[in-house]
Structures are given as C-alpha cells and as structure tokens.
Short mmCIF file of C-alpha atoms in Angstrom, two decimals:
data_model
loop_
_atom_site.label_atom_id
_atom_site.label_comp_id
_atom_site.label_asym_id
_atom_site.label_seq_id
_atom_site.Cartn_x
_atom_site.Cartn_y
_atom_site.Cartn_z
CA UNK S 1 44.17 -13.54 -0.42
CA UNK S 2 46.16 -14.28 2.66
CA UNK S 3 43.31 -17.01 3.60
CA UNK S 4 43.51 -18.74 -0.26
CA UNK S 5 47.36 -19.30 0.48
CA UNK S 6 46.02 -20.94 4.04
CA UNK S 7 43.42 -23.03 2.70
CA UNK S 8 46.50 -25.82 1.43
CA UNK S 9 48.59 -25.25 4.26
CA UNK S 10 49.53 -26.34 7.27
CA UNK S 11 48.27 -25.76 10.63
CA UNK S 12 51.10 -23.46 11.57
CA UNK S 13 49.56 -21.53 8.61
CA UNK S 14 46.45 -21.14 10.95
CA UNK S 15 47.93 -17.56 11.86
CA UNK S 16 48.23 -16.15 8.38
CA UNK S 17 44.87 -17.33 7.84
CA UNK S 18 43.27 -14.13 9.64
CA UNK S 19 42.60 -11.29 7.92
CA UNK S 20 45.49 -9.11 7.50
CA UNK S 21 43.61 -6.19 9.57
CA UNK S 22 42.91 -7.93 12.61
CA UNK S 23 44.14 -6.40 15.50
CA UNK S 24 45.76 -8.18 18.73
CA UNK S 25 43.43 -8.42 21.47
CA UNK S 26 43.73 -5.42 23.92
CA UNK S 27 42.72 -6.69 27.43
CA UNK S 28 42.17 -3.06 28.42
CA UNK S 29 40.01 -2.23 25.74
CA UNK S 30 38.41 -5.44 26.36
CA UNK S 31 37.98 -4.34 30.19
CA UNK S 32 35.97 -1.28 29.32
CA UNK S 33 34.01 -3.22 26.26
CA UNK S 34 33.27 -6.10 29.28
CA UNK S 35 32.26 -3.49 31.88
CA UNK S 36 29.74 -2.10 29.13
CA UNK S 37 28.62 -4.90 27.83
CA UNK S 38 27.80 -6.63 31.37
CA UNK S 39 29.66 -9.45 30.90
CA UNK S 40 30.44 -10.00 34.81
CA UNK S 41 27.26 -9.04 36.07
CA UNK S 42 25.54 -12.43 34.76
CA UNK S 43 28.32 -14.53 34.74
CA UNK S 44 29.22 -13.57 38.56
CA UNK S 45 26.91 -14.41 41.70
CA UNK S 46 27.03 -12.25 44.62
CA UNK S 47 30.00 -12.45 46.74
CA UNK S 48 31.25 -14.94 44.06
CA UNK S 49 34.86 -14.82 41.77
CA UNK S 50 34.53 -13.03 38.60
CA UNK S 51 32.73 -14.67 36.13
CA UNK S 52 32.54 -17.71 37.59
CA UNK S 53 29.19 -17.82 37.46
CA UNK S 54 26.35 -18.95 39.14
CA UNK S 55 24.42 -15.70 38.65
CA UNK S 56 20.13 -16.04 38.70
CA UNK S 57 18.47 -14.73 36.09
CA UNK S 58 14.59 -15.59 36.07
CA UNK S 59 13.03 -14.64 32.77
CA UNK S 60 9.67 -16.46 31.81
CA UNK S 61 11.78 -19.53 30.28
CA UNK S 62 12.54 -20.08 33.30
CA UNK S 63 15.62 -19.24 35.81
CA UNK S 64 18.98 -19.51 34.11
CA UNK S 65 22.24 -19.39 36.25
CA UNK S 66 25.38 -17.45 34.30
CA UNK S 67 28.15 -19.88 33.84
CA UNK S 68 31.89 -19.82 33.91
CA UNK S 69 33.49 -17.92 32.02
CA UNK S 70 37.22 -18.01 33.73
CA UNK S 71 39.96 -19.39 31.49
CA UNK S 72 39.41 -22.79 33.96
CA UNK S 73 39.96 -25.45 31.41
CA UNK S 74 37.50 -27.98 32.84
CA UNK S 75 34.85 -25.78 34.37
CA UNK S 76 35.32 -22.63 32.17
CA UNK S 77 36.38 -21.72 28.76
CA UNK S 78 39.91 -22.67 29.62
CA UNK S 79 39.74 -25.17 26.38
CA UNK S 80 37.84 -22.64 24.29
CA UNK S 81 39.51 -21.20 21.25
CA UNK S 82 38.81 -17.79 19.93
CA UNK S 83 36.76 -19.02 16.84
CA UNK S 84 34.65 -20.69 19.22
CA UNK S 85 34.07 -17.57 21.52
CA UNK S 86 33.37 -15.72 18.35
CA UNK S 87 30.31 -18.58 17.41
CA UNK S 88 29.14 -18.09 20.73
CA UNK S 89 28.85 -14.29 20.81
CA UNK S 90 27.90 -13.96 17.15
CA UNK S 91 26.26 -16.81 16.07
CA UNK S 92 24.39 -18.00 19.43
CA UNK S 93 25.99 -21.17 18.57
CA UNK S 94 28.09 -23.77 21.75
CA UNK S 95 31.36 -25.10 20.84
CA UNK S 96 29.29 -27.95 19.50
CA UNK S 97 27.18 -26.28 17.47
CA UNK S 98 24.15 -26.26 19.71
CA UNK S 99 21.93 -23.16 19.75
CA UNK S 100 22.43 -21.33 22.61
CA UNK S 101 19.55 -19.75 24.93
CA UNK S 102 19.22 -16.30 24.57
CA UNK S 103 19.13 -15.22 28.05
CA UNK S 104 22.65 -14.67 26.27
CA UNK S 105 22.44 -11.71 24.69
CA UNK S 106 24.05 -13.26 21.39
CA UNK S 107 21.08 -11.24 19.85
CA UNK S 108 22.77 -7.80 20.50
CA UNK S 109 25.86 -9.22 20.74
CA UNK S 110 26.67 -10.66 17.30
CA UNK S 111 26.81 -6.87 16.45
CA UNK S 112 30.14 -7.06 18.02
CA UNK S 113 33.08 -6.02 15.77
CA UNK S 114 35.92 -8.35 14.58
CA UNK S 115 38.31 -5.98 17.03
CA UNK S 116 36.28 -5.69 19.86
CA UNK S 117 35.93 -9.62 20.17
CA UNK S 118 39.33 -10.12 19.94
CA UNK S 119 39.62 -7.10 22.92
CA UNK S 120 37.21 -9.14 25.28
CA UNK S 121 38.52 -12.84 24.06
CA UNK S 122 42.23 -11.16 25.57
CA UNK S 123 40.22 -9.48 28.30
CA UNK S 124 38.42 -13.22 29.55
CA UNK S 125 42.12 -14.72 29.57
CA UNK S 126 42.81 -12.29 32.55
CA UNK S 127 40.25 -13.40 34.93
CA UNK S 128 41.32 -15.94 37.26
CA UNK S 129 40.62 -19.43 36.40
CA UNK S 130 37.99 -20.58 38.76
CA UNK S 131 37.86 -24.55 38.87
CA UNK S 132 33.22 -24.10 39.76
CA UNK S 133 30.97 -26.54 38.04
CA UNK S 134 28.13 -24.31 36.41
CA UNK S 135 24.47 -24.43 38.12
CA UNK S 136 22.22 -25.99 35.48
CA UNK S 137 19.85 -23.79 34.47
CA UNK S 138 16.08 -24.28 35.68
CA UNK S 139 13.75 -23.65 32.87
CA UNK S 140 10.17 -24.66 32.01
CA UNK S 141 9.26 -27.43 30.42
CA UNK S 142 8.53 -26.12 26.81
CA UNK S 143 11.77 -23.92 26.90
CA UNK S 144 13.76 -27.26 27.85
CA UNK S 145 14.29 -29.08 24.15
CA UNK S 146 16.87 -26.39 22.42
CA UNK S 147 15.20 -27.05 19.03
CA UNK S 148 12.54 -24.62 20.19
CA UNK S 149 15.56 -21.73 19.75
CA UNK S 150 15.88 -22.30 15.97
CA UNK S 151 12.02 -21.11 15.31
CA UNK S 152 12.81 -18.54 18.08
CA UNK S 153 16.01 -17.38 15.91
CA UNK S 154 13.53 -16.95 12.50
CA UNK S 155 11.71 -13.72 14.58
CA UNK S 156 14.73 -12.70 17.45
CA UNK S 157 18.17 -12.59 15.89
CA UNK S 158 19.71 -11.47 12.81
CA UNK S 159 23.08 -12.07 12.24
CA UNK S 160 26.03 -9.33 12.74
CA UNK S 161 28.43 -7.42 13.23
CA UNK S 162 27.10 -3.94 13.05
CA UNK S 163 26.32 -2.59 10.04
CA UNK S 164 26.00 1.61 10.12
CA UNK S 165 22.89 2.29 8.05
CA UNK S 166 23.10 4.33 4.64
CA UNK S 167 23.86 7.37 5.10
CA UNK S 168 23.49 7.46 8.92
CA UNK S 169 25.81 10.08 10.79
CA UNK S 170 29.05 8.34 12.03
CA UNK S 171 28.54 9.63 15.22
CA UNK S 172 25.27 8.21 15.60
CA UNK S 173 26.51 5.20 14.25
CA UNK S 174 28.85 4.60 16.74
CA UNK S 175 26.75 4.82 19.40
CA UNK S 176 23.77 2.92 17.99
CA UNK S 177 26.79 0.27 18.05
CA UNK S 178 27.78 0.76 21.87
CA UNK S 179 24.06 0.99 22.64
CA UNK S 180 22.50 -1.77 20.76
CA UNK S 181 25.33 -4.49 20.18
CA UNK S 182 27.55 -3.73 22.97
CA UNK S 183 26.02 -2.36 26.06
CA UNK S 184 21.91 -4.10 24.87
CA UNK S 185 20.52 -1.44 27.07
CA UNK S 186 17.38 -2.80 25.71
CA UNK S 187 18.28 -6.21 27.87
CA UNK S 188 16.85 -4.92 30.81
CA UNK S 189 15.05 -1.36 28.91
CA UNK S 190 12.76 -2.87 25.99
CA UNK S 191 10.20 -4.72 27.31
CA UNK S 192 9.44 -8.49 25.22
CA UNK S 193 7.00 -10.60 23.79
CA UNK S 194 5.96 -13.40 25.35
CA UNK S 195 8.47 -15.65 24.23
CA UNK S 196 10.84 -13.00 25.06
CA UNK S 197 11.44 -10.73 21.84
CA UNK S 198 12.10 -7.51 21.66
CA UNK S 199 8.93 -5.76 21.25
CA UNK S 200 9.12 -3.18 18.27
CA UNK S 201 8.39 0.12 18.77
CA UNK S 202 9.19 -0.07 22.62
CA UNK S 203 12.60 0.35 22.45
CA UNK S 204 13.51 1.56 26.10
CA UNK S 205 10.22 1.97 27.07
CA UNK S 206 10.87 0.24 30.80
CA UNK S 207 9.70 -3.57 32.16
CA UNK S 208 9.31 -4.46 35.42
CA UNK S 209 10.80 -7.93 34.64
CA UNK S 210 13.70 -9.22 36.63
CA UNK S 211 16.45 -8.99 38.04
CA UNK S 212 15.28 -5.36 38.81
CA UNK S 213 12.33 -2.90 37.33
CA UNK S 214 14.36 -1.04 34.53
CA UNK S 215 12.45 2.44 33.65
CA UNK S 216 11.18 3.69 30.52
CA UNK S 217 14.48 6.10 29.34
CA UNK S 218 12.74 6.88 25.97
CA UNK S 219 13.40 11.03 25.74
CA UNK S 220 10.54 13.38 26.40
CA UNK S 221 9.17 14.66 23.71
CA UNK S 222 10.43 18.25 22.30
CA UNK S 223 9.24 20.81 24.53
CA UNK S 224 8.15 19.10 27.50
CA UNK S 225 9.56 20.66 30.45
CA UNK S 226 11.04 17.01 31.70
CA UNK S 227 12.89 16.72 28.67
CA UNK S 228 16.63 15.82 29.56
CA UNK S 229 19.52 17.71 27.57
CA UNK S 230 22.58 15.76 26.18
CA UNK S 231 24.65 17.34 28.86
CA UNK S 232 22.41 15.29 31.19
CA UNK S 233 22.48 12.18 29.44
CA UNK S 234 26.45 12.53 29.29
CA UNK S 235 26.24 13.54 33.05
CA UNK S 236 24.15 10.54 33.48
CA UNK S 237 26.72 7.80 31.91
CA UNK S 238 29.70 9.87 33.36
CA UNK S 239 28.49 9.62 37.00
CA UNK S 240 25.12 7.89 37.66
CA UNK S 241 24.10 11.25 38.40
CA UNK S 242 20.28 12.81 37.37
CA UNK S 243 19.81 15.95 36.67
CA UNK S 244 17.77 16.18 39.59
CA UNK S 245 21.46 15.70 41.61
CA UNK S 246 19.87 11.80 43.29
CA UNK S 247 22.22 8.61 41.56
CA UNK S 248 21.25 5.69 40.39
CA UNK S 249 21.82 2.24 42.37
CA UNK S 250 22.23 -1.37 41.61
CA UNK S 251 22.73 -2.58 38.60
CA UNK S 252 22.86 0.50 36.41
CA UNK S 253 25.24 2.07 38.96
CA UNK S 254 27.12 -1.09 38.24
CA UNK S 255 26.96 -0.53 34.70
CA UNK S 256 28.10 3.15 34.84
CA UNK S 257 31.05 2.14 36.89
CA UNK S 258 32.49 -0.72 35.50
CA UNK S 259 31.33 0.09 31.84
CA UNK S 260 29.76 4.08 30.22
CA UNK S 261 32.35 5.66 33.09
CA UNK S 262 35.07 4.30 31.41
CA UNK S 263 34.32 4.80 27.78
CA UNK S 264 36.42 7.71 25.73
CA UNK S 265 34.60 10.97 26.24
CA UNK S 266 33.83 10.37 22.16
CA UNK S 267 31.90 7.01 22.66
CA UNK S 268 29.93 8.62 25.85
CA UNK S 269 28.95 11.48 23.88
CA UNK S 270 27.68 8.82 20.88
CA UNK S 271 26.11 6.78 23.72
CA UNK S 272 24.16 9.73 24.37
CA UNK S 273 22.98 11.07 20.75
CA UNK S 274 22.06 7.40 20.25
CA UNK S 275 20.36 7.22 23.46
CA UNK S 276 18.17 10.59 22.65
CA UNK S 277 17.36 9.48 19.10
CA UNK S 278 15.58 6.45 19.83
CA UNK S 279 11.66 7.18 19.71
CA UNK S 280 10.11 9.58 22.09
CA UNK S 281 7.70 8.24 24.42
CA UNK S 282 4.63 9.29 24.08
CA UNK S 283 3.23 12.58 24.95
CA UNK S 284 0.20 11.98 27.20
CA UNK S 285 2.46 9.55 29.41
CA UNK S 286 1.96 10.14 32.93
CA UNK S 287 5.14 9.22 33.93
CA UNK S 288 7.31 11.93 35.40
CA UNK S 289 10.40 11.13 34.32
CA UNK F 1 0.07 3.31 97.71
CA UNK F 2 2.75 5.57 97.10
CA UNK F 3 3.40 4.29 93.63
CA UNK F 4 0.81 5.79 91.13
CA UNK F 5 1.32 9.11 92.68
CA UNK F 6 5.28 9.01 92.72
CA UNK F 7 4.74 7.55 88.85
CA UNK F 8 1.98 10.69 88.41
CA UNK F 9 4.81 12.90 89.31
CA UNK F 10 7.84 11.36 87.82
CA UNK F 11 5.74 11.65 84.62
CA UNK F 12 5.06 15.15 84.94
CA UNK F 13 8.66 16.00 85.58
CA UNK F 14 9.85 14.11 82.57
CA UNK F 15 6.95 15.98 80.24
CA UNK F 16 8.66 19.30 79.93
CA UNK F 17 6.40 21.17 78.23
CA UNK F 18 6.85 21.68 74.14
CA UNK F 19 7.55 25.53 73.76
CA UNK F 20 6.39 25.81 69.52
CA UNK F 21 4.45 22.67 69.69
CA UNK F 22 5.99 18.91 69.61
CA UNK F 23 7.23 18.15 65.76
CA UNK F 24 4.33 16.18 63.62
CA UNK F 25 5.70 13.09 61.93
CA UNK F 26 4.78 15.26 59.03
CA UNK F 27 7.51 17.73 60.32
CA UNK F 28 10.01 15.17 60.63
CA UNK F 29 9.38 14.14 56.93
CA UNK F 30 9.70 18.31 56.07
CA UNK F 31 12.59 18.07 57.75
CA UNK F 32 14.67 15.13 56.12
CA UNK F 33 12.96 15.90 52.64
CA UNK F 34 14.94 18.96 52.65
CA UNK F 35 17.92 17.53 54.33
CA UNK F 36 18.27 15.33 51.39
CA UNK F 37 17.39 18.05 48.69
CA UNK F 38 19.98 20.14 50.45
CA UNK F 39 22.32 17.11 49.89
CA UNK F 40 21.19 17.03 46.02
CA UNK F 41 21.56 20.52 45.13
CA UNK F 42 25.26 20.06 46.39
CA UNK F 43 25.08 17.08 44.69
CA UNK F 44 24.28 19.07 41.30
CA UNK F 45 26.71 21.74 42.22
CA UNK F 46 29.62 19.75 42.15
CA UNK F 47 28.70 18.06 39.27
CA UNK F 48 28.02 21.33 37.08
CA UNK F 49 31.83 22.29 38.40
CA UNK F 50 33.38 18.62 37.63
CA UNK F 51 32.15 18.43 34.07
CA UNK F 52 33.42 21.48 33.61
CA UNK F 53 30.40 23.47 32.99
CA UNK F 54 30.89 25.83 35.54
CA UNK F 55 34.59 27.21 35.75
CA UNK F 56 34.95 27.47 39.86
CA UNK F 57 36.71 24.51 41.12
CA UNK F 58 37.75 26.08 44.24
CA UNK F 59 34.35 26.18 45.00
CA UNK F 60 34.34 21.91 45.49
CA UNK F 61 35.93 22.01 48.49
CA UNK F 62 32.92 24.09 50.03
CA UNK F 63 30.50 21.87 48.80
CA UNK F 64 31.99 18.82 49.50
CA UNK F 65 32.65 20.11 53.57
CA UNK F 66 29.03 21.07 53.93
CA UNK F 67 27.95 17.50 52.56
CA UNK F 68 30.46 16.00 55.24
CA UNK F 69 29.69 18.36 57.92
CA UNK F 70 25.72 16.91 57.73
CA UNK F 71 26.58 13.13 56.78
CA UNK F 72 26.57 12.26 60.31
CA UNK F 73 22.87 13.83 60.68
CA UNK F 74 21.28 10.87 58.41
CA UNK F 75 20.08 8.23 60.81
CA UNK F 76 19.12 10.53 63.39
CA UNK F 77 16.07 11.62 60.73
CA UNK F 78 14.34 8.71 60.41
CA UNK F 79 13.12 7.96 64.42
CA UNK F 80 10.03 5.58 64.68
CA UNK F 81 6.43 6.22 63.61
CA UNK F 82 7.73 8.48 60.53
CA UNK F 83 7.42 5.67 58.04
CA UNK F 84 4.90 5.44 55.22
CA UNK F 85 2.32 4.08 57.72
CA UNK F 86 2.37 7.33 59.46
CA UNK F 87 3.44 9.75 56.56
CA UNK F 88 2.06 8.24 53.26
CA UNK F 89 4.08 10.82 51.20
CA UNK F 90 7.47 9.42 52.57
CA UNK F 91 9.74 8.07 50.21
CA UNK F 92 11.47 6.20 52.81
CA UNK F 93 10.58 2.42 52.80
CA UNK F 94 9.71 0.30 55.59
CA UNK F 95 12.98 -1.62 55.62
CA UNK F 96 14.57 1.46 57.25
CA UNK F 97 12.73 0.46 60.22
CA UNK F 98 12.88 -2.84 59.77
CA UNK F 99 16.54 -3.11 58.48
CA UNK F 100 17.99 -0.85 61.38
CA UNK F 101 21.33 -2.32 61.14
CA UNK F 102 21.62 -2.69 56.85
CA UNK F 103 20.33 0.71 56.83
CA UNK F 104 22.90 2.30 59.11
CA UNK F 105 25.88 0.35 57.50
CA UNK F 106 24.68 2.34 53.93
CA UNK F 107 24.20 5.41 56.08
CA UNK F 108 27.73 5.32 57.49
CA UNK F 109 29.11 4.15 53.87
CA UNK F 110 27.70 7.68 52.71
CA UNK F 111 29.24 9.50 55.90
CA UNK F 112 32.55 7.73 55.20
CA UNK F 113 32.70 8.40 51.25
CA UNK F 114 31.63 12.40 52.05
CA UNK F 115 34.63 12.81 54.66
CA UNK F 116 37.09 11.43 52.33
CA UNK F 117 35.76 13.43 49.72
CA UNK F 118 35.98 16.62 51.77
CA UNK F 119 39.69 15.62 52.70
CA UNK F 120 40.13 15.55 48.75
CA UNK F 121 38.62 18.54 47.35
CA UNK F 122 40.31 20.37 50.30
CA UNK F 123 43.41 19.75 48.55
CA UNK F 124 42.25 21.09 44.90
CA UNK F 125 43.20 17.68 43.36
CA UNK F 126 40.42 18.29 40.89
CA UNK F 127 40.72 14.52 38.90
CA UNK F 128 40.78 12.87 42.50
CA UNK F 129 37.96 15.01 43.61
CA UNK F 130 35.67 13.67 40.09
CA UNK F 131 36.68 10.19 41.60
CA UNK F 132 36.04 10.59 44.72
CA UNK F 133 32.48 12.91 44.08
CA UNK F 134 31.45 9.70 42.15
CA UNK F 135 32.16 6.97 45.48
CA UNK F 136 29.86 9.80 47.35
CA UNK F 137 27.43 9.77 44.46
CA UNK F 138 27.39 6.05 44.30
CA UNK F 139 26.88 5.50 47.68
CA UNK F 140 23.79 7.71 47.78
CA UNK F 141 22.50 5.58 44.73
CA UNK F 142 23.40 2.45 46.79
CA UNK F 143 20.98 2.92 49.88
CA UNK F 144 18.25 4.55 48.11
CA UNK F 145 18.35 0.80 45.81
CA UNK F 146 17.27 -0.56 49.46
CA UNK F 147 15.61 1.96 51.52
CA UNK F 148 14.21 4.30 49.27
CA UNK F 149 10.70 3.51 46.40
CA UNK F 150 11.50 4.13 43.33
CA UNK F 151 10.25 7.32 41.92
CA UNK F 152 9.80 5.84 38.41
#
C-alpha cells in the first residue's frame, strides 16, 4: 500500500516506498552474515585492505581477480545504492544491467533475505574506502563475451530469496538457508560441470579445484563407524576442531573464524542438521573420512 | 702422516657407542606421531570440557600446561633424513625440510598460542580459555595447511 502512495510522489517519498517491515541495516549482523558468507576472502588479496580486492580465483573460465568492494566512490561501490547491491547479489545483474560472472556466487546468494542484505549493505559501509583500481579479470576466450552468461543462467541460477520448502522443519529450514544461500558451502564443496554448474546429486561431495582441494563432507552413511555425530559437526563450526582433536587450516579455518564461530548457537546447530541431511555419500567409498 | 690416524682416533672418540641401538628414522616418526596424538587427545579433552560436555573445567588448566610444557619439543622432531623419502608413512611434507625457517615461524606460533593459553586456563577464566583454546587450535590447523598432506 505504502509503495501505491510512492508511485506519484516525490523522491523524498523514496523512503516510504520500502516495505513497511524492512529492517535498518545492522552492521554487526552484517559482520557475522559477511564472515559466513566469505565476502572478504575473494574480494581481499593477501596482505591487501579489506575488500579491496585483487583476490585470484582460477576456475576453468579463466582467472578472475575479486574487486573492490570498499565504500571508495571511484574504485569501489562508494556510488552504489542499496537497490543496486541488491541486483547484484540477487539478480547477478551490474549497476548497468550487465550479467554478472558467476565466479560471484549470485547463484547462492540471491537466496539472501530482504534483512540480511540490508545487514551486509550497512556492514560494506564500514570497511575503509580503499581508492585501488580492480585487476581485470583474465578469462578464456569463449567465457569473454558476457552474453554467454544468459544461456548459462537458463541451467545455473534460479532466482531468490529463500523459500523454506512445504512442510520442511523450520529448523532445517534455517540452516538449508545459512548453508546454501548464505555460507554456498557448495562453492568450494560440490564439485561442477564443465561450464561450472553445480553438479546434482554431488552436493558436498569434494573437488580438487582451486583455490584449495575442498573434501567430500557428505555424512557417512548410518552405521558406519566414521559416521560424525551432530555434536561433532557443531564442534566442527564452533572451533575448526575434528573429532579426531587435529583443526582445520586455510580457508575453512578462515571461514570458521570470521563466519560459523560467530553465528547464534541456534543457527550453528541448523548449520549442522542441514549439513547432516544432505545425501550420504556412498557406502563402498574408500575414503576415510 | 699423522693425520688419518689422529682423524681414525678422533672418530672413534666422537662414536660413543649406542647403548639400546641408534633410533631408526622409523623411530623418530614413532616418536613425533605420538607426540602429536598426545597433543590431539588434549586437544579433544579440552574441547569435550569447553562445549560443555564434560562438567570439569578445572581440569583445562592441566591440559592446557601439559600442551605448553611440550610446545617447545616440536622442531626438535623433525631432524634430517626423517622425511617421506626416508619414512614413506610420514605425514610430514617435504617443505619442512625445505622451508626450515616458514616451518619454525608456525612452530613457534603454536608454542606462543599454548603458553598464553596455559597462562589463561590457569586463571579459570573459562570464556577466555574457549578463546584462547581456539588461537591454539587454529594455529595447529595453520602449519599442518603447509607442512602437513592432507589426510583426505
């Protein structure tokens, strides 16, 4: 109703023209939402100023390099507004309307709640502004001409947010949300087609693609005597820690730290019944994990 | 003339004679293997008593002073000719040996984390112990990234 009354109006109107239950942007909520979502860890290189970017990701379009996302208004998204930070994370879309690769993960992303973007839009506007010209990306030739990403959207993206399915238990739900749309652990866990989808009925099953092999973290099936418990999992997001008492390193330690260390003991516990419902690996694998 | 005698001699001197046999680079391998499992099973220990799954948080600052009483013992385990060229079955990669100086920054990272650690959990702060358990834990996580094959 609100946005009928805006649709005459002026622009000072703009405000009124949200829904009436959007939230203000929490840039502490939007910390933790960032840390878990991985938002610095591609958009940063090493040694570098947060998200400034620069980052190296080679994936077999080619090598992209993160770019800045610092509220610098020339470099960055200092001139961004929120409507167009919400086309890029939800609709894959650039300011402009160009498609945008998805080495962003605007394919898990777009899952993203109305509240929670608005938490990481207020989040971005506390980085420092960092006045660095982004590294153009290096990609092959047939992944150059972006009109190749519209045929790639008909198979790899369908558009958000989040959607709990019928009937599904609210706890699950909530974690299918932190797993799949915010934290993608199937970025770097699922491995993907050749021209990079998702490949279905592999969900976590490992790659060894870059920046780092990522292991297969499907559960054990019932009964077999590697089979983690939920405690572990939880123990697992709380601290890095296996059950075996070793950590993990690099960028999952990275992830733990800055992102499932930080959530509400609620959302790691959901993290972890999502995490164990996802399909079992198979019995006969070798693997002894 | 005198010199391949004198350098017979000095050598036999120096050769003191192994009383239970020299250690085999397999031995040495034994040896850090459990070092580190002994480090793990603390590891776990703490853990179980952090989340809360184990009511005995006195017990933390025990665990956390034997971890820091052995940090120090780390770089001394990995001496020459006990990489996987040697030992096949050793986790340890060749960029210990190769790495000296990376490795023993990580190695003194851990040493550094444990001590502070101990200085915590002597105190029975139990939140400040969880945080600093976890800067112990992720510096273990941190070297084996670089030094150690992954066991997946």
């Amino acid at each position: 109703m609100l946005g009928v009354v805006a649709l005459g109006g002026s622009p000072s109107d703009a405000a009124a023209a949200q829904p009436a239950s959007a939230v203000a942007g929490d840039p502490e909520a939007g910390a933790v939402l960032a840390g878990l979502a991985g938002c610095l860890a591609c958009h940063t290189e090493e040694g570098g100023a947060p998200g400034a970017g620069g980052y190296a990701l080679p994936t077999q379009w080619g090598t992209f390099h993160g770019p800045n996302i610092t509220p610098d208004p020339e470099h960055g998204l200092g001139a961004w507004t929120f409507e167009d930070f919400e086309r890029a994370m939800r609709h894959g879309r650039d300011p402009d309307g160009r498609f945008l690769y998805p080495a962003f993960p605007y394919p898990s992303y777009t899952g993203i709640s109305d509240d929670d973007l608005r938490h990481l839009w207020a989040w971005l506007q506390f980085l420092d502004p960092v006045a660095q010209p982004d590294t153009p990306h290096d990609l092959n030739p047939g992944a150059r001409a972006r009109s190749v990403l519209g045929l790639w959207r008909m198979v790899g993206f369908r558009r958000g947010p989040f959607e709990p399915a019928r009937g599904e238990d609210p706890v699950l739900a909530r974690g299918r949300y932190l797993g799949e749309a915010v934290a993608h652990c199937g970025g770097c866990h699922t491995p993907r087609s050749g021209i990079g989808v998702p490949r279905r009925g592999a969900e976590l099953a490992g790659t060894d693609a870059p920046p780092e092999p990522s292991p297969d973290i499907r559960p054990h099936p019932a009964g077999d005597p590697h089979a983690w418990s939920h405690d572990d999992r939880v123990t697992l997001l709380a601290y890095g820690m296996t059950p075996e008492g070793d950590f993990v390193g690099g960028e999952m330690m990275r992830l733990v730290e800055e992102g499932t260390r930080r959530l509400s003991d609620a959302d790691r516990e959901a993290l972890a019944r999502w995490w164990h419902s996802v399909p079992p690996r198979p019995a006969s694998s070798a693997d002894d994990r | 003339m005198h010199r391949p005698i004198a350098s017979v001699l000095i050598a036999a001197t120096l050769a003191t004679p192994a009383v239970a046999g020299d250690p085999t680079p397999t031995d040495l391998v034994d040896y850090r293997e459990t070092y580190f499992e002994g480090l793990s099973k603390h590891m776990k220990a703490i853990g179980m008593v952090v989340k809360g799954k184990v009511a005995r948080p006195a017990d933390l600052a025990g665990h956390a002073q034997a971890i820091a009483a052995v940090s120090d013992h780390l770089t001394g385990l990995f001496p020459a000719g006990t990489g996987p060229d040697a030992v096949p079955t050793t986790e340890a990669l060749p960029a210990v040996w190769t790495d000296p100086d990376g490795f023993k920054a990580k190695a003194a990272a851990f040493s550094e984390k444990a001590k502070a650690f101990a200085a915590i959990a002597a105190k029975g702060d139990l939140e400040a112990s969880k945080a600093a358990f976890f800067a112990v834990g992720k510096a273990c996580g941190d070297c084996h990234d670089t030094f150690r094959k992954d066991d997946h």
